[in-house]
CSV table of C-alpha atoms in Angstrom, one decimal:
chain,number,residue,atom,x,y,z
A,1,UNK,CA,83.0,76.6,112.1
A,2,UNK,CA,82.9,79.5,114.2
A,3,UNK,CA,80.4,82.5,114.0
A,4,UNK,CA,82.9,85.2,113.1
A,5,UNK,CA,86.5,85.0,111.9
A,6,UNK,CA,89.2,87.2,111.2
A,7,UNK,CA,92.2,87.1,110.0
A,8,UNK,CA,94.5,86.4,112.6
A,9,UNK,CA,97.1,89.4,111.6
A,10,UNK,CA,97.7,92.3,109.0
A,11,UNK,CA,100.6,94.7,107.9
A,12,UNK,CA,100.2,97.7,106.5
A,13,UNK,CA,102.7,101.1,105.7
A,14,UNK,CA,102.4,104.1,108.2
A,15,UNK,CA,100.0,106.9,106.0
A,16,UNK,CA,98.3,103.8,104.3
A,17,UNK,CA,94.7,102.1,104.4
A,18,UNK,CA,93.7,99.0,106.1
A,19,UNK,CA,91.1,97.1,105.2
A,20,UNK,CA,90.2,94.3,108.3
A,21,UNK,CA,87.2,91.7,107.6
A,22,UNK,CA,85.0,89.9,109.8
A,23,UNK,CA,83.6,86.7,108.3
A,24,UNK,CA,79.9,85.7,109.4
A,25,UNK,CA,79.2,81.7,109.1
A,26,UNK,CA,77.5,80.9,106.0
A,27,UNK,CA,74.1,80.5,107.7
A,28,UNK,CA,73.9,84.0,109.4
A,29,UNK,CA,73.8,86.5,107.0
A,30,UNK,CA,75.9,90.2,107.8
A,31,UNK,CA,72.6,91.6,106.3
A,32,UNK,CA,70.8,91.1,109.9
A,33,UNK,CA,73.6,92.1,112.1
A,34,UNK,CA,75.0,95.5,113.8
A,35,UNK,CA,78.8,94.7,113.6
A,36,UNK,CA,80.8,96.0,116.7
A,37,UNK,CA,84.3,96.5,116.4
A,38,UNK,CA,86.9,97.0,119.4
A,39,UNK,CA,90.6,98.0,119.5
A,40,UNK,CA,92.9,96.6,122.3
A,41,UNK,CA,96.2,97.7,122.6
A,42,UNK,CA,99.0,95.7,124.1
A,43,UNK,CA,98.6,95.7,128.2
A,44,UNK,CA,95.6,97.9,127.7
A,45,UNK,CA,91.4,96.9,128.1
A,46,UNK,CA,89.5,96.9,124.3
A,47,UNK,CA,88.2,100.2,124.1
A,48,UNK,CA,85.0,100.7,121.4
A,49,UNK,CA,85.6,102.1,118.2
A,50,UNK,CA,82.1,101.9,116.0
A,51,UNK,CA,79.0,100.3,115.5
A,52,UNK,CA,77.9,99.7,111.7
A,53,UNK,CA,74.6,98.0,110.1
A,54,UNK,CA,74.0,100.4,107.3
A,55,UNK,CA,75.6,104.1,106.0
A,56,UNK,CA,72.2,105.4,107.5
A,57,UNK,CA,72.4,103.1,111.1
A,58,UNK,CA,75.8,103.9,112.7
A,59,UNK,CA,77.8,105.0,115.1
A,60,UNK,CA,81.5,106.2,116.0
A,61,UNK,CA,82.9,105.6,119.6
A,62,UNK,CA,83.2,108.6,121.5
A,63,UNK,CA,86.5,110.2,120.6
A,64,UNK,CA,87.3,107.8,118.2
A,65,UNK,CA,89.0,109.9,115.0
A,66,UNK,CA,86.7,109.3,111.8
A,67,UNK,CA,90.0,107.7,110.2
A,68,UNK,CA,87.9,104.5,111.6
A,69,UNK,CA,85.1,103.6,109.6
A,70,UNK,CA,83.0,100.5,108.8
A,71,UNK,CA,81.2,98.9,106.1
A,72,UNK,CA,79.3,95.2,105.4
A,73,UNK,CA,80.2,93.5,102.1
A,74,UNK,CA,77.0,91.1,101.4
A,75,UNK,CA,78.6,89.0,98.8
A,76,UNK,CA,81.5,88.1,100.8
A,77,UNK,CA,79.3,87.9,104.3
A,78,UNK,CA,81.1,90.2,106.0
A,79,UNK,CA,81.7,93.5,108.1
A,80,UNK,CA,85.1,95.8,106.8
A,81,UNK,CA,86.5,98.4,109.3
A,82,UNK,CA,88.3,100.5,107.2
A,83,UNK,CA,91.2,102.2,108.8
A,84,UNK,CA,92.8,105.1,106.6
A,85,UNK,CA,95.8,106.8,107.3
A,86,UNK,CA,97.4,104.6,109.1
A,87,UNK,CA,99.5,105.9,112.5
A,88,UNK,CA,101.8,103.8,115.0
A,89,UNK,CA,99.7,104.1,117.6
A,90,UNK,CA,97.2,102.1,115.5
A,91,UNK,CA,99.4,99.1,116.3
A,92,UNK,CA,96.8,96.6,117.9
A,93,UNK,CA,94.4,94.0,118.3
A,94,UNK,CA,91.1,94.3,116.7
A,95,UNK,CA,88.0,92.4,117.4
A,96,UNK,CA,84.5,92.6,115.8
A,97,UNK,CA,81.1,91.2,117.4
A,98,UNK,CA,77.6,90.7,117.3
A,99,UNK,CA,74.6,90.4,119.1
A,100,UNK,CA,73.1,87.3,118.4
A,101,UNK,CA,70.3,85.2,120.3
A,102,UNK,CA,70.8,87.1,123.4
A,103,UNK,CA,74.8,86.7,123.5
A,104,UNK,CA,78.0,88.4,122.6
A,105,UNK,CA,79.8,86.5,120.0
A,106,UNK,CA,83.7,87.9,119.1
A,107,UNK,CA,85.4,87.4,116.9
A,108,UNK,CA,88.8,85.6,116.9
A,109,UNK,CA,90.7,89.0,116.5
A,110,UNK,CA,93.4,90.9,113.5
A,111,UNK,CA,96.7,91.5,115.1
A,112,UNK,CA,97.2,94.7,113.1
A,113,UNK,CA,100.9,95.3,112.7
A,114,UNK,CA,102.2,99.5,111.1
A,115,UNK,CA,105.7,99.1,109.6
B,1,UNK,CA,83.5,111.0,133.9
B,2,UNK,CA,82.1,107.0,133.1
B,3,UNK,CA,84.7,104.9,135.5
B,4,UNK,CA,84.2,101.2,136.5
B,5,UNK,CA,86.7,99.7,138.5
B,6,UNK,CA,87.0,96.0,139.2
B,7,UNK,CA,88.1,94.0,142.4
B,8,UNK,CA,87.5,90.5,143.9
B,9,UNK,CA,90.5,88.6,141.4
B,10,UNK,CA,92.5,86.2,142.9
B,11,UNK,CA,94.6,82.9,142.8
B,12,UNK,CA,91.8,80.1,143.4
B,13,UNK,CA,91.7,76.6,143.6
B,14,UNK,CA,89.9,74.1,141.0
B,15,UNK,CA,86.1,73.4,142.2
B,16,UNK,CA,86.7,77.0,144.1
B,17,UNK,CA,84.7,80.1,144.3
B,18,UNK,CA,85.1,83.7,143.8
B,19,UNK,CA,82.8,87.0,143.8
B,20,UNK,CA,84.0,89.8,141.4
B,21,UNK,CA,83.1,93.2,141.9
B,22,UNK,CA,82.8,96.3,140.1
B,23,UNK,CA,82.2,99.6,141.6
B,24,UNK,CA,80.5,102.1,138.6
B,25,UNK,CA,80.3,106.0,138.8
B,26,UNK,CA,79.2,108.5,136.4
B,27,UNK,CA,75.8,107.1,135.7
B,28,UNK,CA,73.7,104.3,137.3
B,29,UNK,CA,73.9,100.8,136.7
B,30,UNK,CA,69.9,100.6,136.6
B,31,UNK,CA,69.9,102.4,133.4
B,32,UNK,CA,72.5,100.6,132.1
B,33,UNK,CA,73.0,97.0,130.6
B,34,UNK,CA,76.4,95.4,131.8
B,35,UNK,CA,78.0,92.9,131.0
B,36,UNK,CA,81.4,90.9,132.2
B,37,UNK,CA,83.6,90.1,129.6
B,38,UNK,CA,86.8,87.7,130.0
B,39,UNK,CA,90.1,87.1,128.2
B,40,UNK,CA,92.2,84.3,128.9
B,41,UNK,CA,96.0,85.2,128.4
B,42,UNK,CA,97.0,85.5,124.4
B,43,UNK,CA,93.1,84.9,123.7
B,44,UNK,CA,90.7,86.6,122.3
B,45,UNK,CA,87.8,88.2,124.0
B,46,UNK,CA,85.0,85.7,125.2
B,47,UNK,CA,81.7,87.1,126.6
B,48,UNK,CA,80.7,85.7,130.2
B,49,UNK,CA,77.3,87.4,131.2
B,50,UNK,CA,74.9,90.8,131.0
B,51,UNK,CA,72.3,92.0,133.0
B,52,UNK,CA,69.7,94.5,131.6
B,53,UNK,CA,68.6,97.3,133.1
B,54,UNK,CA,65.3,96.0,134.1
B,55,UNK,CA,66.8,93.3,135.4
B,56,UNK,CA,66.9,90.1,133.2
B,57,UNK,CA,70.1,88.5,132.5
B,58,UNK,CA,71.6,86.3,130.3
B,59,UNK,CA,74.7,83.9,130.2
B,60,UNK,CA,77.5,82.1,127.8
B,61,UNK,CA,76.6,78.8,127.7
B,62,UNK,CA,80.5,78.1,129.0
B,63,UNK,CA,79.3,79.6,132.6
B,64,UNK,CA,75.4,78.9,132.7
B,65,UNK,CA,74.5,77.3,135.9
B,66,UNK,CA,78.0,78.3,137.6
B,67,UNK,CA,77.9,82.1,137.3
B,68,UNK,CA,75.4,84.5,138.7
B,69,UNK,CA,75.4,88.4,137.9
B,70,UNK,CA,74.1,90.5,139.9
B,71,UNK,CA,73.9,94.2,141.0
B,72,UNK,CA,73.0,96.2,143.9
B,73,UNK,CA,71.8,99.9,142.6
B,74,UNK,CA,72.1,101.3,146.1
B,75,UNK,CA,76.0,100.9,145.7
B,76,UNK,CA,75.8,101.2,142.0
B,77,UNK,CA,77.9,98.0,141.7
B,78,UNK,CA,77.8,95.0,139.1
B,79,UNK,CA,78.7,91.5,140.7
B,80,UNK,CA,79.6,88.1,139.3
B,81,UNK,CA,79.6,85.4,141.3
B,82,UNK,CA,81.4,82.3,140.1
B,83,UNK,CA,81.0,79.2,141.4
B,84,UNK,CA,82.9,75.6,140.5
B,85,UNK,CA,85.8,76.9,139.0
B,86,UNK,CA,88.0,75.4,136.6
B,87,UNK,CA,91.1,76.1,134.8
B,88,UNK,CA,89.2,77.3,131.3
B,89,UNK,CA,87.8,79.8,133.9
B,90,UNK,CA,91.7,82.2,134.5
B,91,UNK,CA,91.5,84.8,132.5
B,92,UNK,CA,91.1,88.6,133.0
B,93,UNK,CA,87.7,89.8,133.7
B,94,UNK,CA,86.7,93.0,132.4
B,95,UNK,CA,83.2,94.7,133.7
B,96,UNK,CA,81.7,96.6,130.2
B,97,UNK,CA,79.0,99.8,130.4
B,98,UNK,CA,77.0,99.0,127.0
B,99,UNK,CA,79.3,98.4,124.7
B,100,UNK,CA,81.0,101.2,124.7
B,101,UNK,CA,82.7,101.5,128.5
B,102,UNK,CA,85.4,98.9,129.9
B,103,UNK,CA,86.7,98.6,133.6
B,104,UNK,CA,90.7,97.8,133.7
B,105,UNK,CA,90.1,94.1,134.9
B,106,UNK,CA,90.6,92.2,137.3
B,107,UNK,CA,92.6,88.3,137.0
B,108,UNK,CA,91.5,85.4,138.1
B,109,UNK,CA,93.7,82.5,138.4
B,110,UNK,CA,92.7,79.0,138.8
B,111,UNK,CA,95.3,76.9,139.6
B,112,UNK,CA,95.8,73.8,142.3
């Protein structure tokens, strides 16, 4: 099983919200974990968006609009960035991570799709 | 301005070698940790290596033993040197500042 998973795509309407989970394994718990999340448009190199662990430890890219947010779920093992009002240009991969045992782990990455 | 700029990609055979390269400015890469990140084409993103800014480093277990990172702070440049390449190894090598800056890439093909 691997360490993180996402869903491998998502729709949402233009002006909407989108919700994109990252799944920790059963036997790491989200609780522990600074989740990183990255957005890589087509033909373009990821580019930071956020780093959340709690509402009092995190951090927004530089020049990243504070449509992006993040969250953790603890019953469902998981790190949420939220992305409200949805825009074309939000049209792209997303990938989460962690820092775990001395290693970056991604995960598998959400094709987000704005229609 | 933070700007990293990779070089050293190429078309290389199986069992070859290969040094990447990538040329920071805007801050110094001995207060920095930086890491080389890869992407194999239609995959997702798959760490390769870091080195700290005192020095230490640390590896995927997919390239321990074959890759080296490096640096040389007098040039302010990040190196990977990869060695025994195979074909899991072509993908698009990205040089990352923290977390938070990425270089443009560089490819690296192997391929008989």
């Amino acid at each position: 099983q691997a360490v993180l998973t996402q869903p491998s795509s998502l729709s949402a309407s233009p002006g909407a919200s989108a919700s994109l989970t990252c799944t920790l394994r059963s036997d790491i718990n989200v609780i522990t974990f600074h989740i990183y999340w990255f957005q890589q448009r087509p033909g373009s190199p990821p580019q930071y968006l956020l780093k959340y662990n709690s509402d009092s430890d995190k951090e927004l890219g530089s020049g990243v609009p504070s449509r992006f947010s993040g969250s953790k779920d603890a019953s469902a093992n998981a790190g949420i960035l939220l992305i409200s009002g949805l825009q074309s240009d939000d049209e792209a991969d997303y990938y989460c991570m962690i820092w775990r045992n001395s290693a970056w782990v991604f995960g598998g990455g959400t094709k987000l799709t704005v229609l | 301005e933070v700007q990293l700029v990779e070089s050293g990609g190429n078309l290389v055979q199986p069992g070859g070698s290969l040094r990447l390269s990538c040329a920071a400015s805007g801050f110094s890469v001995s207060n920095n940790f930086m890491s080389w990140v890869r992407q194999a084409p239609g995959k997702a993103l798959d760490w390769v290596s870091v080195i700290y800014g005192g020095g230490g480093t640390d590896y995927a277990d997919a390239v321990k033993d074959r890759f080296t990172i490096s640096r040389d702070i007098s040039k302010n440049t990040v190196f990977l040197q990869m060695n025994n390449l195979g074909a899991e190894d072509t993908a698009v090598y990205y040089c990352v500042r923290a977390m938070s800056d990425w270089g443009q890439g560089t490819l690296v093909t192997v391929s008989s």
